mmCIF file of C-alpha atoms in Angstrom:
data_model
loop_
_atom_site.group_PDB
_atom_site.id
_atom_site.type_symbol
_atom_site.label_atom_id
_atom_site.label_comp_id
_atom_site.label_asym_id
_atom_site.label_seq_id
_atom_site.Cartn_x
_atom_site.Cartn_y
_atom_site.Cartn_z
ATOM 1 C CA UNK A 6 77.399 110.696 -80.190
ATOM 2 C CA UNK A 7 78.582 107.369 -81.642
ATOM 3 C CA UNK A 8 76.039 104.635 -81.779
ATOM 4 C CA UNK A 9 76.862 101.515 -79.831
ATOM 5 C CA UNK A 10 77.408 98.363 -81.810
ATOM 6 C CA UNK A 11 74.321 96.850 -80.247
ATOM 7 C CA UNK A 12 71.825 99.375 -81.681
ATOM 8 C CA UNK A 13 73.415 100.753 -84.854
ATOM 9 C CA UNK A 14 72.131 99.559 -88.234
ATOM 10 C CA UNK A 15 73.946 96.778 -90.116
ATOM 11 C CA UNK A 16 76.484 98.055 -92.599
ATOM 12 C CA UNK A 17 74.716 97.969 -95.931
ATOM 13 C CA UNK A 18 75.407 98.131 -99.727
ATOM 14 C CA UNK A 19 72.749 98.771 -102.379
ATOM 15 C CA UNK A 20 72.923 98.305 -106.160
ATOM 16 C CA UNK A 21 71.190 100.373 -108.851
ATOM 17 C CA UNK A 22 71.479 98.307 -112.058
ATOM 18 C CA UNK A 23 70.783 99.855 -115.427
ATOM 19 C CA UNK A 24 70.955 98.429 -118.960
ATOM 20 C CA UNK A 25 70.955 94.862 -120.182
ATOM 21 C CA UNK A 26 70.574 91.461 -118.579
ATOM 22 C CA UNK A 27 74.334 91.037 -118.636
ATOM 23 C CA UNK A 28 74.603 93.942 -116.189
ATOM 24 C CA UNK A 29 71.977 92.261 -113.992
ATOM 25 C CA UNK A 30 74.175 89.146 -113.754
ATOM 26 C CA UNK A 31 77.275 91.248 -112.950
ATOM 27 C CA UNK A 32 75.480 92.982 -110.117
ATOM 28 C CA UNK A 33 73.974 89.741 -108.734
ATOM 29 C CA UNK A 34 77.380 88.133 -108.618
ATOM 30 C CA UNK A 35 78.896 91.194 -106.796
ATOM 31 C CA UNK A 36 75.977 91.248 -104.336
ATOM 32 C CA UNK A 37 76.523 87.478 -103.641
ATOM 33 C CA UNK A 38 80.089 88.148 -102.915
ATOM 34 C CA UNK A 39 79.307 90.888 -100.490
ATOM 35 C CA UNK A 40 76.701 88.759 -98.678
ATOM 36 C CA UNK A 41 79.184 85.881 -98.309
ATOM 37 C CA UNK A 42 81.628 88.407 -96.777
ATOM 38 C CA UNK A 43 79.097 89.453 -94.204
ATOM 39 C CA UNK A 44 77.749 92.647 -95.752
ATOM 40 C CA UNK A 45 74.014 93.430 -95.691
ATOM 41 C CA UNK A 46 72.693 94.099 -99.170
ATOM 42 C CA UNK A 47 69.757 96.475 -99.122
ATOM 43 C CA UNK A 48 67.011 96.648 -101.743
ATOM 44 C CA UNK A 49 66.573 100.309 -100.973
ATOM 45 C CA UNK A 50 69.424 102.712 -101.854
ATOM 46 C CA UNK A 51 68.114 105.173 -99.242
ATOM 47 C CA UNK A 52 68.839 102.620 -96.557
ATOM 48 C CA UNK A 53 72.412 101.819 -97.624
ATOM 49 C CA UNK A 54 75.826 103.101 -96.525
ATOM 50 C CA UNK A 55 77.283 102.484 -99.985
ATOM 51 C CA UNK A 56 75.360 102.725 -103.296
ATOM 52 C CA UNK A 57 76.860 101.186 -106.451
ATOM 53 C CA UNK A 58 75.246 102.383 -109.728
ATOM 54 C CA UNK A 59 75.985 99.836 -112.447
ATOM 55 C CA UNK A 60 75.668 101.942 -115.596
ATOM 56 C CA UNK A 61 74.938 101.388 -119.233
ATOM 57 C CA UNK A 62 76.704 103.318 -121.972
ATOM 58 C CA UNK A 63 75.483 101.504 -125.066
ATOM 59 C CA UNK A 64 73.516 104.273 -126.765
ATOM 60 C CA UNK A 65 72.988 107.999 -126.026
ATOM 61 C CA UNK A 66 69.618 107.457 -124.300
ATOM 62 C CA UNK A 67 71.323 104.888 -121.980
ATOM 63 C CA UNK A 68 74.083 107.277 -121.190
ATOM 64 C CA UNK A 69 71.580 110.023 -120.311
ATOM 65 C CA UNK A 70 69.606 107.641 -118.103
ATOM 66 C CA UNK A 71 72.768 106.645 -116.341
ATOM 67 C CA UNK A 72 73.846 110.186 -115.638
ATOM 68 C CA UNK A 73 70.358 111.102 -114.462
ATOM 69 C CA UNK A 74 70.258 108.139 -112.107
ATOM 70 C CA UNK A 75 73.721 109.099 -110.715
ATOM 71 C CA UNK A 76 72.439 112.647 -110.042
ATOM 72 C CA UNK A 77 69.306 111.304 -108.348
ATOM 73 C CA UNK A 78 71.372 109.063 -106.133
ATOM 74 C CA UNK A 79 73.663 111.899 -105.194
ATOM 75 C CA UNK A 80 70.660 113.411 -103.262
ATOM 76 C CA UNK A 81 70.731 110.395 -100.910
ATOM 77 C CA UNK A 82 73.831 111.871 -99.362
ATOM 78 C CA UNK A 83 71.483 114.539 -97.883
ATOM 79 C CA UNK A 84 68.313 112.584 -97.447
ATOM 80 C CA UNK A 85 69.460 109.003 -96.753
ATOM 81 C CA UNK A 86 72.306 107.379 -94.887
ATOM 82 C CA UNK A 87 74.653 106.940 -97.909
ATOM 83 C CA UNK A 88 78.277 107.798 -97.234
ATOM 84 C CA UNK A 89 79.825 106.697 -100.568
ATOM 85 C CA UNK A 90 78.475 106.658 -104.150
ATOM 86 C CA UNK A 91 80.266 104.293 -106.464
ATOM 87 C CA UNK A 92 79.743 104.508 -110.237
ATOM 88 C CA UNK A 93 80.724 101.429 -112.235
ATOM 89 C CA UNK A 94 79.975 99.610 -115.464
ATOM 90 C CA UNK A 95 80.239 100.566 -119.087
ATOM 91 C CA UNK A 96 79.904 104.328 -118.741
ATOM 92 C CA UNK A 97 83.103 104.898 -116.698
ATOM 93 C CA UNK A 98 85.036 102.387 -118.904
ATOM 94 C CA UNK A 99 84.348 104.633 -121.901
ATOM 95 C CA UNK A 100 84.092 108.132 -120.435
ATOM 96 C CA UNK A 101 86.003 108.053 -117.096
ATOM 97 C CA UNK A 102 87.786 111.422 -117.486
ATOM 98 C CA UNK A 103 84.562 113.244 -118.542
ATOM 99 C CA UNK A 104 82.622 111.717 -115.642
ATOM 100 C CA UNK A 105 85.317 112.602 -113.092
ATOM 101 C CA UNK A 106 85.176 116.180 -114.407
ATOM 102 C CA UNK A 107 81.346 116.454 -114.533
ATOM 103 C CA UNK A 108 80.467 114.452 -111.454
ATOM 104 C CA UNK A 109 82.634 115.452 -108.554
ATOM 105 C CA UNK A 110 79.935 114.214 -106.180
ATOM 106 C CA UNK A 111 80.911 110.647 -107.047
ATOM 107 C CA UNK A 112 83.215 109.112 -104.576
ATOM 108 C CA UNK A 113 84.681 106.280 -106.516
ATOM 109 C CA UNK A 114 84.664 105.039 -110.116
ATOM 110 C CA UNK A 115 85.060 101.375 -111.009
ATOM 111 C CA UNK A 116 85.219 99.657 -114.439
ATOM 112 C CA UNK A 117 82.968 96.747 -115.226
ATOM 113 C CA UNK A 118 81.270 95.265 -112.178
ATOM 114 C CA UNK A 119 83.351 92.274 -110.902
ATOM 115 C CA UNK A 120 82.751 90.609 -107.502
ATOM 116 C CA UNK A 121 86.404 90.930 -106.433
ATOM 117 C CA UNK A 122 86.751 94.605 -107.305
ATOM 118 C CA UNK A 123 83.421 95.561 -105.628
ATOM 119 C CA UNK A 124 84.161 93.553 -102.515
ATOM 120 C CA UNK A 125 87.629 94.954 -102.164
ATOM 121 C CA UNK A 126 86.430 98.507 -102.394
ATOM 122 C CA UNK A 127 83.607 97.948 -99.919
ATOM 123 C CA UNK A 128 85.900 96.343 -97.445
ATOM 124 C CA UNK A 129 88.339 99.194 -97.627
ATOM 125 C CA UNK A 130 85.602 101.829 -97.216
ATOM 126 C CA UNK A 131 84.089 99.893 -94.212
ATOM 127 C CA UNK A 132 87.520 99.659 -92.603
ATOM 128 C CA UNK A 133 88.183 103.376 -93.129
ATOM 129 C CA UNK A 134 85.012 104.180 -91.346
ATOM 130 C CA UNK A 135 85.799 101.898 -88.358
ATOM 131 C CA UNK A 136 83.083 99.555 -89.409
ATOM 132 C CA UNK A 137 82.919 95.845 -90.116
ATOM 133 C CA UNK A 138 80.363 93.862 -92.094
ATOM 134 C CA UNK A 139 77.746 92.783 -89.658
ATOM 135 C CA UNK A 140 75.572 90.496 -91.589
ATOM 136 C CA UNK A 141 71.947 90.577 -92.602
ATOM 137 C CA UNK A 142 70.384 89.209 -95.788
ATOM 138 C CA UNK A 143 67.714 90.818 -98.009
ATOM 139 C CA UNK A 144 64.304 89.338 -97.743
ATOM 140 C CA UNK A 145 62.613 87.512 -100.561
ATOM 141 C CA UNK A 146 65.812 86.984 -102.583
ATOM 142 C CA UNK A 147 67.469 83.636 -103.208
ATOM 143 C CA UNK A 148 71.206 83.632 -102.400
ATOM 144 C CA UNK A 149 73.381 81.007 -104.096
ATOM 145 C CA UNK A 150 77.130 80.464 -103.718
ATOM 146 C CA UNK A 151 77.529 82.570 -106.924
ATOM 147 C CA UNK A 152 74.721 85.129 -106.943
ATOM 148 C CA UNK A 153 71.995 87.052 -105.115
ATOM 149 C CA UNK A 154 69.061 86.883 -107.542
ATOM 150 C CA UNK A 155 67.110 90.043 -108.261
ATOM 151 C CA UNK A 156 64.802 88.444 -110.799
ATOM 152 C CA UNK A 157 61.568 86.750 -109.897
ATOM 153 C CA UNK A 158 62.371 83.392 -108.283
ATOM 154 C CA UNK A 159 61.331 81.212 -111.178
ATOM 155 C CA UNK A 160 63.905 82.489 -113.697
ATOM 156 C CA UNK A 161 67.476 83.648 -113.815
ATOM 157 C CA UNK A 162 69.815 84.986 -116.450
ATOM 158 C CA UNK A 163 73.035 83.049 -117.074
ATOM 159 C CA UNK A 164 75.835 84.960 -118.825
ATOM 160 C CA UNK A 165 77.854 82.513 -120.914
ATOM 161 C CA UNK A 166 80.358 84.978 -122.369
ATOM 162 C CA UNK A 167 81.712 88.477 -121.972
ATOM 163 C CA UNK A 168 82.491 90.990 -124.749
ATOM 164 C CA UNK A 169 82.063 90.697 -128.508
ATOM 165 C CA UNK A 170 84.264 90.021 -131.573
ATOM 166 C CA UNK A 171 81.767 91.096 -134.242
ATOM 167 C CA UNK A 172 82.647 93.970 -136.615
ATOM 168 C CA UNK A 173 79.285 95.818 -136.471
ATOM 169 C CA UNK A 174 80.081 99.424 -137.385
ATOM 170 C CA UNK A 175 77.458 100.947 -135.101
ATOM 171 C CA UNK A 176 78.360 99.051 -131.939
ATOM 172 C CA UNK A 177 80.731 100.184 -129.115
ATOM 173 C CA UNK A 178 80.479 96.994 -127.004
ATOM 174 C CA UNK A 179 83.983 95.729 -128.063
ATOM 175 C CA UNK A 180 85.359 99.131 -126.914
ATOM 176 C CA UNK A 181 83.730 98.786 -123.521
ATOM 177 C CA UNK A 182 83.900 95.032 -122.890
ATOM 178 C CA UNK A 183 86.562 93.736 -125.192
ATOM 179 C CA UNK A 184 86.494 90.735 -127.461
ATOM 180 C CA UNK A 185 84.520 87.565 -126.822
ATOM 181 C CA UNK A 186 85.637 85.664 -123.711
ATOM 182 C CA UNK A 187 83.595 82.517 -122.977
ATOM 183 C CA UNK A 188 83.005 80.975 -119.601
ATOM 184 C CA UNK A 189 84.180 77.358 -119.405
ATOM 185 C CA UNK A 190 81.209 74.935 -119.916
ATOM 186 C CA UNK A 191 81.802 72.982 -116.672
ATOM 187 C CA UNK A 192 81.525 76.274 -114.769
ATOM 188 C CA UNK A 193 78.266 77.072 -116.414
ATOM 189 C CA UNK A 194 76.776 73.630 -115.848
ATOM 190 C CA UNK A 195 77.729 73.903 -112.164
ATOM 191 C CA UNK A 196 76.071 77.339 -111.956
ATOM 192 C CA UNK A 197 72.989 76.072 -113.666
ATOM 193 C CA UNK A 198 72.780 73.090 -111.285
ATOM 194 C CA UNK A 199 72.970 75.383 -108.274
ATOM 195 C CA UNK A 200 70.440 77.889 -109.678
ATOM 196 C CA UNK A 201 67.888 75.198 -110.498
ATOM 197 C CA UNK A 202 68.548 73.482 -107.132
ATOM 198 C CA UNK A 203 67.624 76.737 -105.475
ATOM 199 C CA UNK A 204 64.265 76.954 -107.174
ATOM 200 C CA UNK A 205 64.941 78.517 -110.590
ATOM 201 C CA UNK A 206 62.908 76.831 -113.328
ATOM 202 C CA UNK A 207 63.897 78.813 -116.421
ATOM 203 C CA UNK A 208 67.469 79.751 -117.440
ATOM 204 C CA UNK A 209 67.926 82.522 -120.013
ATOM 205 C CA UNK A 210 71.220 82.346 -121.703
ATOM 206 C CA UNK A 211 72.744 85.750 -122.475
ATOM 207 C CA UNK A 212 75.990 87.240 -123.888
ATOM 208 C CA UNK A 213 76.576 89.933 -126.415
ATOM 209 C CA UNK A 214 76.581 87.156 -129.043
ATOM 210 C CA UNK A 215 75.549 83.766 -127.558
ATOM 211 C CA UNK A 216 76.254 82.021 -130.868
ATOM 212 C CA UNK A 217 80.003 82.830 -130.636
ATOM 213 C CA UNK A 218 80.145 80.928 -127.385
ATOM 214 C CA UNK A 219 83.097 78.595 -127.082
ATOM 215 C CA UNK A 220 85.082 79.771 -130.180
ATOM 216 C CA UNK A 221 87.777 81.261 -127.949
ATOM 217 C CA UNK A 222 88.104 78.341 -125.531
ATOM 218 C CA UNK A 223 91.002 75.944 -125.688
ATOM 219 C CA UNK A 224 90.070 72.269 -126.283
ATOM 220 C CA UNK A 225 91.068 71.454 -122.627
ATOM 221 C CA UNK A 226 88.458 73.834 -121.447
ATOM 222 C CA UNK A 227 85.762 72.380 -123.630
ATOM 223 C CA UNK A 228 86.290 74.700 -126.635
ATOM 224 C CA UNK A 229 86.090 73.431 -130.159
ATOM 225 C CA UNK A 230 83.841 70.454 -129.271
ATOM 226 C CA UNK A 231 81.528 72.388 -126.966
ATOM 227 C CA UNK A 232 80.093 75.417 -128.690
ATOM 228 C CA UNK A 233 76.622 76.733 -127.995
ATOM 229 C CA UNK A 234 74.889 73.630 -129.372
ATOM 230 C CA UNK A 235 76.952 71.448 -127.117
ATOM 231 C CA UNK A 236 76.298 73.678 -124.038
ATOM 232 C CA UNK A 237 72.540 73.476 -124.733
ATOM 233 C CA UNK A 238 72.751 69.686 -124.873
ATOM 234 C CA UNK A 239 74.716 69.558 -121.665
ATOM 235 C CA UNK A 240 72.360 71.808 -119.779
ATOM 236 C CA UNK A 241 69.394 69.800 -121.015
ATOM 237 C CA UNK A 242 70.918 66.424 -119.849
ATOM 238 C CA UNK A 243 72.950 67.369 -116.772
ATOM 239 C CA UNK A 244 70.714 69.949 -114.931
ATOM 240 C CA UNK A 245 68.010 67.978 -113.107
ATOM 241 C CA UNK A 246 64.837 69.939 -112.591
ATOM 242 C CA UNK A 247 65.439 72.494 -115.322
ATOM 243 C CA UNK A 248 62.106 73.129 -117.072
ATOM 244 C CA UNK A 249 62.829 75.863 -119.626
ATOM 245 C CA UNK A 250 65.915 77.069 -121.370
ATOM 246 C CA UNK A 251 65.724 80.281 -123.425
ATOM 247 C CA UNK A 252 68.274 81.593 -125.863
ATOM 248 C CA UNK A 253 68.911 85.340 -126.360
ATOM 249 C CA UNK A 254 71.201 87.581 -128.472
ATOM 250 C CA UNK A 255 71.996 85.240 -131.369
ATOM 251 C CA UNK A 256 73.994 86.452 -134.382
ATOM 252 C CA UNK A 257 72.293 85.453 -137.722
ATOM 253 C CA UNK A 258 75.388 84.196 -139.516
ATOM 254 C CA UNK A 259 76.276 81.839 -136.661
ATOM 255 C CA UNK A 260 72.867 80.156 -136.321
ATOM 256 C CA UNK A 261 73.927 76.732 -137.557
ATOM 257 C CA UNK A 262 72.134 73.576 -138.409
ATOM 258 C CA UNK A 263 73.727 71.968 -135.413
ATOM 259 C CA UNK A 264 72.464 74.689 -133.097
ATOM 260 C CA UNK A 265 68.929 74.357 -134.517
ATOM 261 C CA UNK A 266 69.070 70.580 -134.099
ATOM 262 C CA UNK A 267 70.275 71.081 -130.432
ATOM 263 C CA UNK A 268 67.320 73.391 -129.805
ATOM 264 C CA UNK A 269 64.807 71.030 -131.452
ATOM 265 C CA UNK A 270 66.206 68.006 -129.689
ATOM 266 C CA UNK A 271 66.469 69.442 -126.148
ATOM 267 C CA UNK A 272 62.984 69.357 -124.563
ATOM 268 C CA UNK A 273 63.655 72.122 -122.117
ATOM 269 C CA UNK A 274 64.479 74.672 -124.904
ATOM 270 C CA UNK A 275 61.699 77.174 -125.331
ATOM 271 C CA UNK A 276 60.688 77.534 -129.042
ATOM 272 C CA UNK A 277 61.744 81.181 -129.034
ATOM 273 C CA UNK A 278 64.755 82.802 -130.716
ATOM 274 C CA UNK A 279 66.070 86.252 -130.392
ATOM 275 C CA UNK A 280 67.840 86.961 -133.605
ATOM 276 C CA UNK A 281 68.480 90.668 -134.444
ATOM 277 C CA UNK A 282 68.278 91.481 -138.172
ATOM 278 C CA UNK A 283 69.000 95.211 -137.664
ATOM 279 C CA UNK A 284 67.862 96.285 -141.137
ATOM 280 C CA UNK A 285 66.078 95.140 -144.341
ATOM 281 C CA UNK A 286 68.305 96.934 -146.935
ATOM 282 C CA UNK A 287 71.157 94.992 -148.577
ATOM 283 C CA UNK A 288 73.289 98.166 -148.742
ATOM 284 C CA UNK A 289 72.640 99.276 -145.214
ATOM 285 C CA UNK A 290 73.384 95.791 -143.838
ATOM 286 C CA UNK A 291 76.673 95.907 -145.607
ATOM 287 C CA UNK A 292 77.404 99.414 -144.224
ATOM 288 C CA UNK A 293 76.594 98.080 -140.758
ATOM 289 C CA UNK A 294 79.227 95.386 -141.159
ATOM 290 C CA UNK A 295 76.656 92.605 -140.944
ATOM 291 C CA UNK A 296 77.928 89.562 -142.911
ATOM 292 C CA UNK A 297 74.446 88.188 -143.893
ATOM 293 C CA UNK A 298 72.345 90.021 -146.569
ATOM 294 C CA UNK A 299 68.558 90.405 -146.819
ATOM 295 C CA UNK A 300 67.919 87.218 -148.893
ATOM 296 C CA UNK A 301 70.191 85.020 -146.691
ATOM 297 C CA UNK A 302 68.370 86.412 -143.686
ATOM 298 C CA UNK A 303 64.989 85.539 -145.070
ATOM 299 C CA UNK A 304 66.205 82.062 -146.015
ATOM 300 C CA UNK A 305 67.662 81.484 -142.501
ATOM 301 C CA UNK A 306 64.431 82.566 -140.781
ATOM 302 C CA UNK A 307 62.364 80.268 -143.007
ATOM 303 C CA UNK A 308 64.692 77.405 -142.179
ATOM 304 C CA UNK A 309 64.307 78.116 -138.467
ATOM 305 C CA UNK A 310 60.590 77.925 -138.760
ATOM 306 C CA UNK A 311 60.835 74.632 -140.638
ATOM 307 C CA UNK A 312 63.104 73.034 -138.066
ATOM 308 C CA UNK A 313 61.616 74.326 -134.827
ATOM 309 C CA UNK A 314 57.834 73.898 -134.649
ATOM 310 C CA UNK A 315 55.799 76.905 -133.592
ATOM 311 C CA UNK A 316 58.963 78.983 -132.943
ATOM 312 C CA UNK A 317 58.462 82.624 -131.838
ATOM 313 C CA UNK A 318 60.955 84.958 -133.377
ATOM 314 C CA UNK A 319 62.172 88.161 -131.701
ATOM 315 C CA UNK A 320 64.373 90.871 -133.402
ATOM 316 C CA UNK A 321 65.907 94.191 -133.044
ATOM 317 C CA UNK A 322 66.013 96.939 -135.747
ATOM 318 C CA UNK A 323 67.983 100.185 -136.191
ATOM 319 C CA UNK A 324 66.231 103.006 -138.048
ATOM 320 C CA UNK A 325 67.925 106.171 -139.241
ATOM 321 C CA UNK A 326 71.305 104.564 -139.841
ATOM 322 C CA UNK A 327 73.598 107.171 -141.642
ATOM 323 C CA UNK A 328 72.731 107.380 -145.255
ATOM 324 C CA UNK A 329 69.528 105.435 -144.966
ATOM 325 C CA UNK A 330 66.992 106.444 -147.681
ATOM 326 C CA UNK A 331 63.241 106.346 -147.505
ATOM 327 C CA UNK A 332 63.282 103.386 -149.887
ATOM 328 C CA UNK A 333 65.715 101.526 -147.668
ATOM 329 C CA UNK A 334 63.580 102.224 -144.638
ATOM 330 C CA UNK A 335 60.632 100.637 -146.600
ATOM 331 C CA UNK A 336 62.878 97.590 -147.145
ATOM 332 C CA UNK A 337 62.966 97.127 -143.379
ATOM 333 C CA UNK A 338 59.212 97.424 -143.122
ATOM 334 C CA UNK A 339 58.863 94.748 -145.799
ATOM 335 C CA UNK A 340 61.148 92.290 -144.114
ATOM 336 C CA UNK A 341 59.297 92.832 -140.768
ATOM 337 C CA UNK A 342 56.034 92.202 -142.576
ATOM 338 C CA UNK A 343 57.366 89.120 -144.435
ATOM 339 C CA UNK A 344 58.675 87.450 -141.280
ATOM 340 C CA UNK A 345 55.855 88.195 -138.930
ATOM 341 C CA UNK A 346 57.884 88.550 -135.689
ATOM 342 C CA UNK A 347 56.415 87.826 -132.286
ATOM 343 C CA UNK A 348 58.453 90.685 -130.901
ATOM 344 C CA UNK A 349 60.306 93.431 -132.727
ATOM 345 C CA UNK A 350 62.239 96.193 -130.957
ATOM 346 C CA UNK A 351 63.198 99.267 -133.000
ATOM 347 C CA UNK A 352 65.798 101.860 -132.034
ATOM 348 C CA UNK A 353 66.722 105.171 -133.530
ATOM 349 C CA UNK A 354 70.327 105.154 -134.630
ATOM 350 C CA UNK A 355 72.661 106.534 -131.924
ATOM 351 C CA UNK A 356 76.140 107.689 -132.778
ATOM 352 C CA UNK A 357 78.752 105.854 -130.622
ATOM 353 C CA UNK A 358 82.089 107.757 -130.439
ATOM 354 C CA UNK A 359 84.994 105.629 -131.885
ATOM 355 C CA UNK A 360 82.779 103.458 -134.084
ATOM 356 C CA UNK A 361 82.995 103.577 -137.920
ATOM 357 C CA UNK A 362 79.374 104.515 -138.359
#
């Protein structure tokens, strides 16, 4: 028997987001678009009509986690109310044909999560089932015009660019997300004003390479004159109520004196810098396609410490890169010991199909 419109549950969509903070922002923007259209967004996939799994395909472990999560979600067709499973994100961008062959239980595959694409699909599915979005907002989540935040209320990620133009031989991001595409600074300032006006106190700037921000923008869009340093200054002066501004995913060779000055001069900037060195061996760094060698890295990090008082440095390191010797691994240990990082994340090398490494 068909439920009457008065007692059936609101039509609901849930997201399962894997991978990096950039994926979190993509999902939040898609959820915001759905809420504005009248969809309910559930925090529990078991209570949703449509479940969107936003996957990560960066390294082998991430691919395995994504596939495992997809298979776990499939079970909700039998135990929950889910009627459609949608798989999106980096994994189907790179491996669509393989996923279609191996996961026939998935109802729809999308590319990168974009609000318009997700909204269009959900509207078509709802219409095909004779349903219409019937409202309802998730509890304890702040909804802005742009996003539905899933982070704790005091902070939010702000993605300032998409893609990457760096030539790192171990990385498949350009194959999945294309070359660097920066978001116009006026748009970012407006988003920051809205987020902070809604209660956010800390903004965390993310991109695959935040230091490449603005290089691709035409002067009319703020490019050329507004790079990352300029964006930091604008956020510090134009966003009333912003208490902390944190910078992630910087590329060593693009950490300029102007950027360090902007960080030092902007009171909201947290003295914290994420700057992946990847390795401590001169030969391996060259094989990785990294433009800055060991000595230049050490000099840069020393300069950062001189210019930004009490700065905490975070880094990422790859071990087991093809051809790495025991002595070269020891080089990495020595650079970690010499720098004294506040945080260091190490990853076993993972082969990415289509990359030189």
